[in-house]
mmCIF file with all atom_site columns, C-alpha atoms in Angstrom:
data_model
loop_
_atom_site.group_PDB
_atom_site.id
_atom_site.type_symbol
_atom_site.label_atom_id
_atom_site.label_alt_id
_atom_site.label_comp_id
_atom_site.label_asym_id
_atom_site.label_entity_id
_atom_site.label_seq_id
_atom_site.pdbx_PDB_ins_code
_atom_site.Cartn_x
_atom_site.Cartn_y
_atom_site.Cartn_z
_atom_site.occupancy
_atom_site.B_iso_or_equiv
_atom_site.pdbx_formal_charge
_atom_site.auth_seq_id
_atom_site.auth_comp_id
_atom_site.auth_asym_id
_atom_site.auth_atom_id
_atom_site.pdbx_PDB_model_num
ATOM 1  C CA . UNK A 1 1  ? 0.000   0.000   0.000  1.00 87.00 ? 1  UNK A CA 1
ATOM 2  C CA . UNK A 1 2  ? 1.336   3.440   -0.893 1.00 84.00 ? 2  UNK A CA 1
ATOM 3  C CA . UNK A 1 3  ? 0.215   6.376   1.261  1.00 84.00 ? 3  UNK A CA 1
ATOM 4  C CA . UNK A 1 4  ? 0.865   9.920   0.107  1.00 84.00 ? 4  UNK A CA 1
ATOM 5  C CA . UNK A 1 5  ? -0.401  13.238  1.404  1.00 80.00 ? 5  UNK A CA 1
ATOM 6  C CA . UNK A 1 6  ? 0.229   16.821  2.380  1.00 77.00 ? 6  UNK A CA 1
ATOM 7  C CA . UNK A 1 7  ? -1.040  19.241  4.955  1.00 67.00 ? 7  UNK A CA 1
ATOM 8  C CA . UNK A 1 8  ? -0.166  22.018  7.345  1.00 63.00 ? 8  UNK A CA 1
ATOM 9  C CA . UNK A 1 9  ? 2.974   21.378  9.340  1.00 62.00 ? 9  UNK A CA 1
ATOM 10 C CA . UNK A 1 10 ? 2.311   21.942  13.016 1.00 61.00 ? 10 UNK A CA 1
ATOM 11 C CA . UNK A 1 11 ? 4.937   21.796  15.702 1.00 62.00 ? 11 UNK A CA 1
ATOM 12 C CA . UNK A 1 12 ? 3.593   22.243  19.181 1.00 62.00 ? 12 UNK A CA 1
ATOM 13 C CA . UNK A 1 13 ? 5.605   20.613  21.902 1.00 65.00 ? 13 UNK A CA 1
ATOM 14 C CA . UNK A 1 14 ? 7.051   21.597  25.233 1.00 68.00 ? 14 UNK A CA 1
ATOM 15 C CA . UNK A 1 15 ? 10.425  21.018  26.813 1.00 69.00 ? 15 UNK A CA 1
ATOM 16 C CA . UNK A 1 16 ? 8.948   18.007  28.640 1.00 73.00 ? 16 UNK A CA 1
ATOM 17 C CA . UNK A 1 17 ? 7.748   16.275  25.452 1.00 69.00 ? 17 UNK A CA 1
ATOM 18 C CA . UNK A 1 18 ? 8.933   12.656  25.141 1.00 70.00 ? 18 UNK A CA 1
ATOM 19 C CA . UNK A 1 19 ? 9.253   11.330  21.581 1.00 66.00 ? 19 UNK A CA 1
ATOM 20 C CA . UNK A 1 20 ? 9.017   7.651   20.683 1.00 61.00 ? 20 UNK A CA 1
ATOM 21 C CA . UNK A 1 21 ? 9.260   8.365   16.962 1.00 62.00 ? 21 UNK A CA 1
ATOM 22 C CA . UNK A 1 22 ? 10.025  11.742  15.425 1.00 61.00 ? 22 UNK A CA 1
ATOM 23 C CA . UNK A 1 23 ? 10.371  12.579  11.747 1.00 60.00 ? 23 UNK A CA 1
ATOM 24 C CA . UNK A 1 24 ? 11.855  15.672  10.216 1.00 59.00 ? 24 UNK A CA 1
ATOM 25 C CA . UNK A 1 25 ? 10.851  16.999  6.815  1.00 56.00 ? 25 UNK A CA 1
ATOM 26 C CA . UNK A 1 26 ? 12.131  19.546  4.343  1.00 58.00 ? 26 UNK A CA 1
ATOM 27 C CA . UNK A 1 27 ? 9.833   22.300  5.573  1.00 61.00 ? 27 UNK A CA 1
ATOM 28 C CA . UNK A 1 28 ? 6.884   21.075  3.534  1.00 65.00 ? 28 UNK A CA 1
ATOM 29 C CA . UNK A 1 29 ? 4.150   19.051  5.150  1.00 72.00 ? 29 UNK A CA 1
ATOM 30 C CA . UNK A 1 30 ? 4.266   16.322  2.508  1.00 78.00 ? 30 UNK A CA 1
ATOM 31 C CA . UNK A 1 31 ? 4.736   12.652  3.230  1.00 77.00 ? 31 UNK A CA 1
ATOM 32 C CA . UNK A 1 32 ? 4.912   9.358   1.402  1.00 84.00 ? 32 UNK A CA 1
ATOM 33 C CA . UNK A 1 33 ? 5.055   5.866   2.903  1.00 85.00 ? 33 UNK A CA 1
ATOM 34 C CA . UNK A 1 34 ? 4.909   2.339   1.551  1.00 88.00 ? 34 UNK A CA 1
ATOM 35 C CA . UNK A 1 35 ? 3.523   -0.406  3.747  1.00 86.00 ? 35 UNK A CA 1
ATOM 36 C CA . UNK A 1 36 ? 3.665   -4.068  2.769  1.00 87.00 ? 36 UNK A CA 1
ATOM 37 C CA . UNK A 1 37 ? 0.364   -5.773  3.517  1.00 86.00 ? 37 UNK A CA 1
ATOM 38 C CA . UNK A 1 38 ? -0.038  -9.476  4.325  1.00 85.00 ? 38 UNK A CA 1
ATOM 39 C CA . UNK A 1 39 ? -1.456  -11.649 1.549  1.00 83.00 ? 39 UNK A CA 1
ATOM 40 C CA . UNK A 1 40 ? -4.685  -12.340 3.451  1.00 86.00 ? 40 UNK A CA 1
ATOM 41 C CA . UNK A 1 41 ? -5.843  -8.690  3.643  1.00 88.00 ? 41 UNK A CA 1
ATOM 42 C CA . UNK A 1 42 ? -9.291  -8.033  2.157  1.00 90.00 ? 42 UNK A CA 1
ATOM 43 C CA . UNK A 1 43 ? -8.196  -5.179  -0.123 1.00 88.00 ? 43 UNK A CA 1
ATOM 44 C CA . UNK A 1 44 ? -11.744 -4.205  -1.091 1.00 91.00 ? 44 UNK A CA 1
ATOM 45 C CA . UNK A 1 45 ? -12.583 -3.619  2.600  1.00 93.00 ? 45 UNK A CA 1
ATOM 46 C CA . UNK A 1 46 ? -9.652  -1.336  3.543  1.00 91.00 ? 46 UNK A CA 1
ATOM 47 C CA . UNK A 1 47 ? -10.852 1.901   5.161  1.00 92.00 ? 47 UNK A CA 1
ATOM 48 C CA . UNK A 1 48 ? -8.898  5.037   6.059  1.00 90.00 ? 48 UNK A CA 1
ATOM 49 C CA . UNK A 1 49 ? -9.830  8.062   8.124  1.00 88.00 ? 49 UNK A CA 1
ATOM 50 C CA . UNK A 1 50 ? -8.072  11.184  9.422  1.00 85.00 ? 50 UNK A CA 1
ATOM 51 C CA . UNK A 1 51 ? -9.194  12.579  12.759 1.00 84.00 ? 51 UNK A CA 1
ATOM 52 C CA . UNK A 1 52 ? -7.354  15.309  14.679 1.00 80.00 ? 52 UNK A CA 1
ATOM 53 C CA . UNK A 1 53 ? -4.359  14.879  12.369 1.00 76.00 ? 53 UNK A CA 1
ATOM 54 C CA . UNK A 1 54 ? -4.086  11.118  12.976 1.00 80.00 ? 54 UNK A CA 1
ATOM 55 C CA . UNK A 1 55 ? -4.429  8.771   10.007 1.00 82.00 ? 55 UNK A CA 1
ATOM 56 C CA . UNK A 1 56 ? -6.069  5.459   10.934 1.00 87.00 ? 56 UNK A CA 1
ATOM 57 C CA . UNK A 1 57 ? -6.091  2.618   8.401  1.00 88.00 ? 57 UNK A CA 1
ATOM 58 C CA . UNK A 1 58 ? -8.157  -0.519  9.016  1.00 90.00 ? 58 UNK A CA 1
ATOM 59 C CA . UNK A 1 59 ? -7.261  -3.495  6.817  1.00 89.00 ? 59 UNK A CA 1
ATOM 60 C CA . UNK A 1 60 ? -9.363  -6.557  7.738  1.00 91.00 ? 60 UNK A CA 1
ATOM 61 C CA . UNK A 1 61 ? -7.770  -9.948  7.208  1.00 89.00 ? 61 UNK A CA 1
ATOM 62 C CA . UNK A 1 62 ? -9.411  -12.992 5.670  1.00 88.00 ? 62 UNK A CA 1
ATOM 63 C CA . UNK A 1 63 ? -9.768  -15.680 8.333  1.00 84.00 ? 63 UNK A CA 1
ATOM 64 C CA . UNK A 1 64 ? -9.777  -18.482 5.751  1.00 80.00 ? 64 UNK A CA 1
ATOM 65 C CA . UNK A 1 65 ? -6.431  -20.270 6.034  1.00 71.00 ? 65 UNK A CA 1
ATOM 66 C CA . UNK A 1 66 ? -4.359  -20.087 2.881  1.00 69.00 ? 66 UNK A CA 1
ATOM 67 C CA . UNK A 1 67 ? -2.284  -23.037 1.726  1.00 71.00 ? 67 UNK A CA 1
ATOM 68 C CA . UNK A 1 68 ? 1.237   -22.836 3.067  1.00 69.00 ? 68 UNK A CA 1
ATOM 69 C CA . UNK A 1 69 ? 3.987   -21.843 0.659  1.00 75.00 ? 69 UNK A CA 1
ATOM 70 C CA . UNK A 1 70 ? 6.513   -23.798 2.698  1.00 76.00 ? 70 UNK A CA 1
ATOM 71 C CA . UNK A 1 71 ? 8.044   -26.675 0.773  1.00 77.00 ? 71 UNK A CA 1
ATOM 72 C CA . UNK A 1 72 ? 10.228  -29.522 1.911  1.00 78.00 ? 72 UNK A CA 1
ATOM 73 C CA . UNK A 1 73 ? 13.307  -30.094 -0.221 1.00 80.00 ? 73 UNK A CA 1
ATOM 74 C CA . UNK A 1 74 ? 15.389  -33.248 0.072  1.00 82.00 ? 74 UNK A CA 1
ATOM 75 C CA . UNK A 1 75 ? 19.097  -32.552 0.307  1.00 79.00 ? 75 UNK A CA 1
ATOM 76 C CA . UNK A 1 76 ? 21.589  -35.125 -0.860 1.00 79.00 ? 76 UNK A CA 1
ATOM 77 C CA . UNK A 1 77 ? 25.258  -35.059 -0.065 1.00 75.00 ? 77 UNK A CA 1
ATOM 78 C CA . UNK A 1 78 ? 28.234  -36.724 -1.688 1.00 79.00 ? 78 UNK A CA 1
ATOM 79 C CA . UNK A 1 79 ? 31.191  -36.640 0.648  1.00 67.00 ? 79 UNK A CA 1
#
């Protein structure tokens, strides 16, 4: 999934602010992110919403188990 947007850059923090993640831009309030989704996401049901400057994306997963892509390979050795 590719997310791209722009907006007003707001910086309001105090000396006591603790950051877990902080990003710095080039002065513009533009952003672009790519997020790899699991194979079992129901793409047609993805919803996104912005509220109070927070982007929330809900991507429901299909509960039907998919066949495993794990394969067993026999290894032979000639020593």
